[in-house]
Short mmCIF file of C-alpha atoms and ligand atoms in Angstrom, two decimals:
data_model
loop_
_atom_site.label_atom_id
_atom_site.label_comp_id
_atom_site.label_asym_id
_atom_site.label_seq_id
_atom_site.Cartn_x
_atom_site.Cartn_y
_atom_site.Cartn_z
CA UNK X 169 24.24 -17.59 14.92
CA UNK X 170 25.96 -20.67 13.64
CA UNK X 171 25.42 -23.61 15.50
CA UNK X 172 28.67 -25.79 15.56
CA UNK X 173 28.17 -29.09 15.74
CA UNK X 174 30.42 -31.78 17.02
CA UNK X 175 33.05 -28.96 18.44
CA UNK X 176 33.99 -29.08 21.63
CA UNK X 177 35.95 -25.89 23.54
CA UNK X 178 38.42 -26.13 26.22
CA UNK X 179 39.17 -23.04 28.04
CA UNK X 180 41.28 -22.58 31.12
CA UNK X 181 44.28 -21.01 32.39
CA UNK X 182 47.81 -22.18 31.89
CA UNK X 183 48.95 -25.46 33.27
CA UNK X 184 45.46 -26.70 33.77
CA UNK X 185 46.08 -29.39 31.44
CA UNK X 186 43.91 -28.35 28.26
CA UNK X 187 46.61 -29.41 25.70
CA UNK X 188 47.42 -32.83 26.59
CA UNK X 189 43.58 -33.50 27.55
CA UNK X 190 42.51 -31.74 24.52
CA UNK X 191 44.86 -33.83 22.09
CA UNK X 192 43.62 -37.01 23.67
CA UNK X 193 39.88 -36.34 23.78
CA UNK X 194 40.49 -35.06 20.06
CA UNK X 195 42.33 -38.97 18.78
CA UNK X 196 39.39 -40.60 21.24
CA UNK X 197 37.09 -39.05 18.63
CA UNK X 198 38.83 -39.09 15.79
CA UNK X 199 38.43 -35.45 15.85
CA UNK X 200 40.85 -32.39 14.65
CA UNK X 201 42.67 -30.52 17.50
CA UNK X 202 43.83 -27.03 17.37
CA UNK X 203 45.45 -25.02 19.90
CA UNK X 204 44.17 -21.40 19.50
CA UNK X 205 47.65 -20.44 21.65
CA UNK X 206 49.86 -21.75 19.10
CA UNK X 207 48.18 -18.97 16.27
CA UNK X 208 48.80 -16.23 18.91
CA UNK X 209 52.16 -17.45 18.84
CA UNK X 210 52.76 -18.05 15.35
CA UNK X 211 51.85 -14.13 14.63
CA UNK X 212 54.48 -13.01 18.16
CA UNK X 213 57.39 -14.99 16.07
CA UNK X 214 56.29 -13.53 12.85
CA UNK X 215 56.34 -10.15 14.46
CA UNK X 216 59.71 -10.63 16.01
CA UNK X 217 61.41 -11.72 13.11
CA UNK X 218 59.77 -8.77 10.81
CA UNK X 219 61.15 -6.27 13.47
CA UNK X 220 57.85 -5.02 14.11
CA UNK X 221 57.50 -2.92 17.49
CA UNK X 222 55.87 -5.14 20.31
CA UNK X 223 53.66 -1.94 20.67
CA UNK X 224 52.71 -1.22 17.27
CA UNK X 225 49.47 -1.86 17.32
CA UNK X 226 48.21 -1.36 13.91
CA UNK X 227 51.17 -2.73 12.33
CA UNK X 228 50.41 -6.38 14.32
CA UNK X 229 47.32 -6.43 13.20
CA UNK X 230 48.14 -5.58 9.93
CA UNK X 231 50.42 -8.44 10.21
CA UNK X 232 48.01 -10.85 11.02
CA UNK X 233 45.28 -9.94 8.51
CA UNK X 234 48.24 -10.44 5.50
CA UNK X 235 49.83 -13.42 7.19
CA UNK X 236 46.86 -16.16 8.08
CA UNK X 237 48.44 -18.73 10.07
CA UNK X 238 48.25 -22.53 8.36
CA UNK X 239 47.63 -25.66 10.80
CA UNK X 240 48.64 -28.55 8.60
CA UNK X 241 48.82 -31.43 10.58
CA UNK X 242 45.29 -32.82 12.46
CA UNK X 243 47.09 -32.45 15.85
CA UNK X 244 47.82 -29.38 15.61
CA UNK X 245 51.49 -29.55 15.96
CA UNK X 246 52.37 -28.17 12.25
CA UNK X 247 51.78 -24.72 11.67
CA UNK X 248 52.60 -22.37 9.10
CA UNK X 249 53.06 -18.56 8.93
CA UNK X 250 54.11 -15.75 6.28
CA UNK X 251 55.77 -19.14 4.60
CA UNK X 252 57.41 -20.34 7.75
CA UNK X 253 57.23 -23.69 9.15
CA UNK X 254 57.27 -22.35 12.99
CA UNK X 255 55.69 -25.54 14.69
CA UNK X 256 59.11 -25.48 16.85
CA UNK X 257 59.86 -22.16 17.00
CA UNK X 258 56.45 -21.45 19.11
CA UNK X 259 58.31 -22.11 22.49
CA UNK X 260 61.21 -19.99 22.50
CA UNK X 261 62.09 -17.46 25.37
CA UNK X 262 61.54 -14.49 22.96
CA UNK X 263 58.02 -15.48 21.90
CA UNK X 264 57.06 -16.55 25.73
CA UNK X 265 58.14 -13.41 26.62
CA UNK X 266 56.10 -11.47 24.30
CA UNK X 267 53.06 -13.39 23.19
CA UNK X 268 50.31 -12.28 26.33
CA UNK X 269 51.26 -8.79 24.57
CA UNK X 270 50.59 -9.31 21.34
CA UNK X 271 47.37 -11.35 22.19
CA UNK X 272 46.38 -8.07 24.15
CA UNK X 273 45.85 -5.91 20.94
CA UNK X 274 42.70 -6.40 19.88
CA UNK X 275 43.07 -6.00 15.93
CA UNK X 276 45.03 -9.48 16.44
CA UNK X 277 42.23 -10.97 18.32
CA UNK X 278 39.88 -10.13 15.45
CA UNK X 279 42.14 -11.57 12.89
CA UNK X 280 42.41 -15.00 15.13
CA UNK X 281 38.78 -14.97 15.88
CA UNK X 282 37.70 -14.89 11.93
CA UNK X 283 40.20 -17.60 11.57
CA UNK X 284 39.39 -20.21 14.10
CA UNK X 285 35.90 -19.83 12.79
CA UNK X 286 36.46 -20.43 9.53
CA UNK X 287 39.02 -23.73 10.88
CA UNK X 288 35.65 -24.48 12.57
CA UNK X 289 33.17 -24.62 10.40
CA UNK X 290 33.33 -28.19 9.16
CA UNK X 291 32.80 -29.38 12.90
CA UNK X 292 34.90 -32.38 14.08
CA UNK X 293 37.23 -30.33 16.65
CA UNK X 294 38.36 -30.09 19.91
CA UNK X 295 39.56 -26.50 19.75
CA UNK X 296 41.82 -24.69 23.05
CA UNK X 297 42.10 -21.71 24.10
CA UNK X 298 41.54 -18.78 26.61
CA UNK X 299 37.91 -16.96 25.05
CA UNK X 300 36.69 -19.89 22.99
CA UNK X 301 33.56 -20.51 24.69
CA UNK X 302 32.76 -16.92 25.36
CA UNK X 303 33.95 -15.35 21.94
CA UNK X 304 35.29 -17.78 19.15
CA UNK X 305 32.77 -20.31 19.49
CA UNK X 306 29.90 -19.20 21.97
CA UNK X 307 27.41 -21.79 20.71
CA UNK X 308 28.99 -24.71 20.48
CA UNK X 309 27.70 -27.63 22.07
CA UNK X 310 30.25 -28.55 24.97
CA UNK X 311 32.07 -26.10 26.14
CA UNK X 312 34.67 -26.76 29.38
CA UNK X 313 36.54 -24.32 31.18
CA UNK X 314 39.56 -26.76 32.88
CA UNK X 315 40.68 -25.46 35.83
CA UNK X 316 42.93 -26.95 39.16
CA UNK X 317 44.30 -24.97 42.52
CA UNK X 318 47.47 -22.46 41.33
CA UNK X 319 49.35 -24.88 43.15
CA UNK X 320 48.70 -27.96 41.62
CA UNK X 321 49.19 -25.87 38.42
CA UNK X 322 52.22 -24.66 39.27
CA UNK X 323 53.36 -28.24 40.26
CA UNK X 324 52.94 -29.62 36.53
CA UNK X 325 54.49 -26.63 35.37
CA UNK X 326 58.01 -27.33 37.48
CA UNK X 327 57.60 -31.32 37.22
CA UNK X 328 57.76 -30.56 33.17
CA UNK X 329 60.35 -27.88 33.20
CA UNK X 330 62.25 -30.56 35.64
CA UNK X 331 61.55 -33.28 33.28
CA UNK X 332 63.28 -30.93 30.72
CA UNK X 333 66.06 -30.69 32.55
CA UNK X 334 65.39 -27.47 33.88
CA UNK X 335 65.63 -27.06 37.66
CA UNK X 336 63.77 -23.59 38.91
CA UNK X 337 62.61 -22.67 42.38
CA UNK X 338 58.67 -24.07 42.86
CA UNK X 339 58.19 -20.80 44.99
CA UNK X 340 59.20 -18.44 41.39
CA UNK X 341 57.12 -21.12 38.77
CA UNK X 342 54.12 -20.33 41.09
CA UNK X 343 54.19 -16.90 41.54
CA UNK X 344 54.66 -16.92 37.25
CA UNK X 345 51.44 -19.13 37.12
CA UNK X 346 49.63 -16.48 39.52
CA UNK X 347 51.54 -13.54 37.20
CA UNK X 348 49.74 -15.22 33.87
CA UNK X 349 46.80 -15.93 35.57
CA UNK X 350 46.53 -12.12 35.93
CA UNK X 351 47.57 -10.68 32.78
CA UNK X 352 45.27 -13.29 30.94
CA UNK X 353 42.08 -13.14 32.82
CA UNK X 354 42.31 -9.23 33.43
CA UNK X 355 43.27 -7.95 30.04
CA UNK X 356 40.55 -5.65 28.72
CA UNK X 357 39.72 -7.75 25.49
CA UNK X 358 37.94 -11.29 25.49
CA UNK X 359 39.42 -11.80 29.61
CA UNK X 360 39.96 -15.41 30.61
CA UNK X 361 36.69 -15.97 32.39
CA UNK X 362 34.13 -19.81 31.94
CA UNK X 363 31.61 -18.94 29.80
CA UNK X 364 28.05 -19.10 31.79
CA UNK X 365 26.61 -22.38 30.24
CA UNK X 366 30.13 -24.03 30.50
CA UNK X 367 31.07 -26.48 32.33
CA UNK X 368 33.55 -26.54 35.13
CA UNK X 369 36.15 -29.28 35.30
CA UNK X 370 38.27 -29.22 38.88
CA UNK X 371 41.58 -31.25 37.23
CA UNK X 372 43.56 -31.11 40.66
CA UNK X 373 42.53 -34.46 41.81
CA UNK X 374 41.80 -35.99 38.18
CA UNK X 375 44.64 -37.96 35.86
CA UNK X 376 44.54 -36.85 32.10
CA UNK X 377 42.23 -40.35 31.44
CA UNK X 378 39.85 -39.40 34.33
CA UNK X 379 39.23 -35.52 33.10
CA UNK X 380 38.98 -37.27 28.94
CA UNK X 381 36.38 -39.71 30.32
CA UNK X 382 34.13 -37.83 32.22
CA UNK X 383 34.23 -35.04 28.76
CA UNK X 384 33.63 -38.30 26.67
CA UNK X 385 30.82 -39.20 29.04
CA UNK X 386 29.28 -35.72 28.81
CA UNK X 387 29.76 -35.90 25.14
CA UNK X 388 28.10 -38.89 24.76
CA UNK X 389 24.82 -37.85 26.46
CA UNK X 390 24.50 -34.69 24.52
CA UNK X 391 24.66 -36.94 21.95
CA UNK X 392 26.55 -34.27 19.75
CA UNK X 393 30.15 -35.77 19.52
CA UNK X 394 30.25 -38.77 18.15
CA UNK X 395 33.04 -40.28 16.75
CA UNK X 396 33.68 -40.60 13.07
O1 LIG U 676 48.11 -21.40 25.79
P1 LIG U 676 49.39 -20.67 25.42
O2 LIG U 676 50.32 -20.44 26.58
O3 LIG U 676 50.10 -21.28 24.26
O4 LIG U 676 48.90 -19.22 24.96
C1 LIG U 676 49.81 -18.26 24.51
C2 LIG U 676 49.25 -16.87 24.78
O5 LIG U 676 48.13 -16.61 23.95
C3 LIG U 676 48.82 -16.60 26.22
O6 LIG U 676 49.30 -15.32 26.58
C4 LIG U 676 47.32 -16.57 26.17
C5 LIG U 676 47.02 -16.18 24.74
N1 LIG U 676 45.82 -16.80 24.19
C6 LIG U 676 44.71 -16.01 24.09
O7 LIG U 676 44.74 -14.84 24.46
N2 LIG U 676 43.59 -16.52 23.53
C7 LIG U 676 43.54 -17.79 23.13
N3 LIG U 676 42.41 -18.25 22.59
C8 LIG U 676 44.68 -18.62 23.25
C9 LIG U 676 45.81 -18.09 23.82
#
């Protein structure tokens, strides 16, 4: 099995903070950061646009075997599809809607998988995602799995959407968390679930800096992430 060096995997479920701790552990290092979620999402707006049925199954993965999706920027924020530039399309209400679907159907998953391999081979990344450490990248050196209460999760989640000028009932943003929570770690293929040799980080009590140095401190003594 390929052994990847100096990658670290961040796996959790939504609103546990892996992005914005991800992207800062990643400049700490001077390492690349991709956000496995973003690819998922890239093929669900590629899909929508093409007019391909949600439950097409072959046809979705056929669509993501022809249409590799491009990260061009080191953070992760640029990405490419079918010859799109969708880095800020990825967050619209049609593709939130649909993308734990199309990340169901497995011939997608296998598509993604090869990918982020292949992104992952030269080493030097912090990568995110939901079945990193047990599927995409089972031996890399440090793997997390983030994790904090549903509540505190759920917090974030409405202090951002309030931030964005969006004012929702806590009560509904919580029992969404709880709804994702479920469809992610239950879905037949590659569940949401910490891989057994990963490590568990309890965010709820943590700032971003506290969770980045205690990963930097881990890194440090496995003495496999250095920075470049
Ligand atoms: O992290 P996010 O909300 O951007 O993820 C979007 C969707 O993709 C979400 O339904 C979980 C799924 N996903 C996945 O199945 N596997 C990954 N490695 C990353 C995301």
């Amino acid at each position: 099995m390929t052994s990847y060096r100096n990658v670290i995997t961040i796996d959790g479920p939504v609103a546990a903070g892996k992005t914005v701790v991800g992207r800062t552990l990643a400049r700490h290092l001077g390492f690349d950061y991709l956000d496995t979620g973003n690819m998922y999402r890239a093929i669900t707006w590629l899909a929508i646009r093409s007019n391909i049925p949600i439950g097409d199954a072959a046809a979705l993965e056929e669509l993501a075997l022809e249409n590799p999706v491009r990260i061009t920027s080191p953070q992760g924020d640029e990405v490419e599809v079918g010859g799109h530039r969708v880095g800020t399309c990825l967050r619209t209400p049609e593709v939130n809607s649909q993308v734990s679907l199309v990340s169901q159907v497995s011939g997608v998953r296998r598509a993604m998988v090869d990918q982020q391999r292949a992104l992952a081979a030269n080493g030097n990344m912090v990568m995110v995602g939901r079945d990193i450490g047990t599927v995409v990248l089972p031996s890399s050196e440090l793997k997390i799995y983030l994790t904090a209460s549903a509540n505190n999760r759920a917090r974030r989640r409405w202090q951002e959407l309030q931030d964005r000028g969006q004012d929702r009932d806590f009560n509904l943003v919580l029992e969404e968390t709880q709804e994702r929570d479920r469809l992610d770690s239950q879905r037949q293929d590659s569940p949401l679930k910490p891989a057994e040799d990963s490590w568990m980080v309890d965010s709820s009590d943590l700032t971003v800096d506290q969770v980045v140095e205690l990963i930097l401190s881990r890194a440090n003594c496995l003495g496999g992430a250095t920075p470049r």
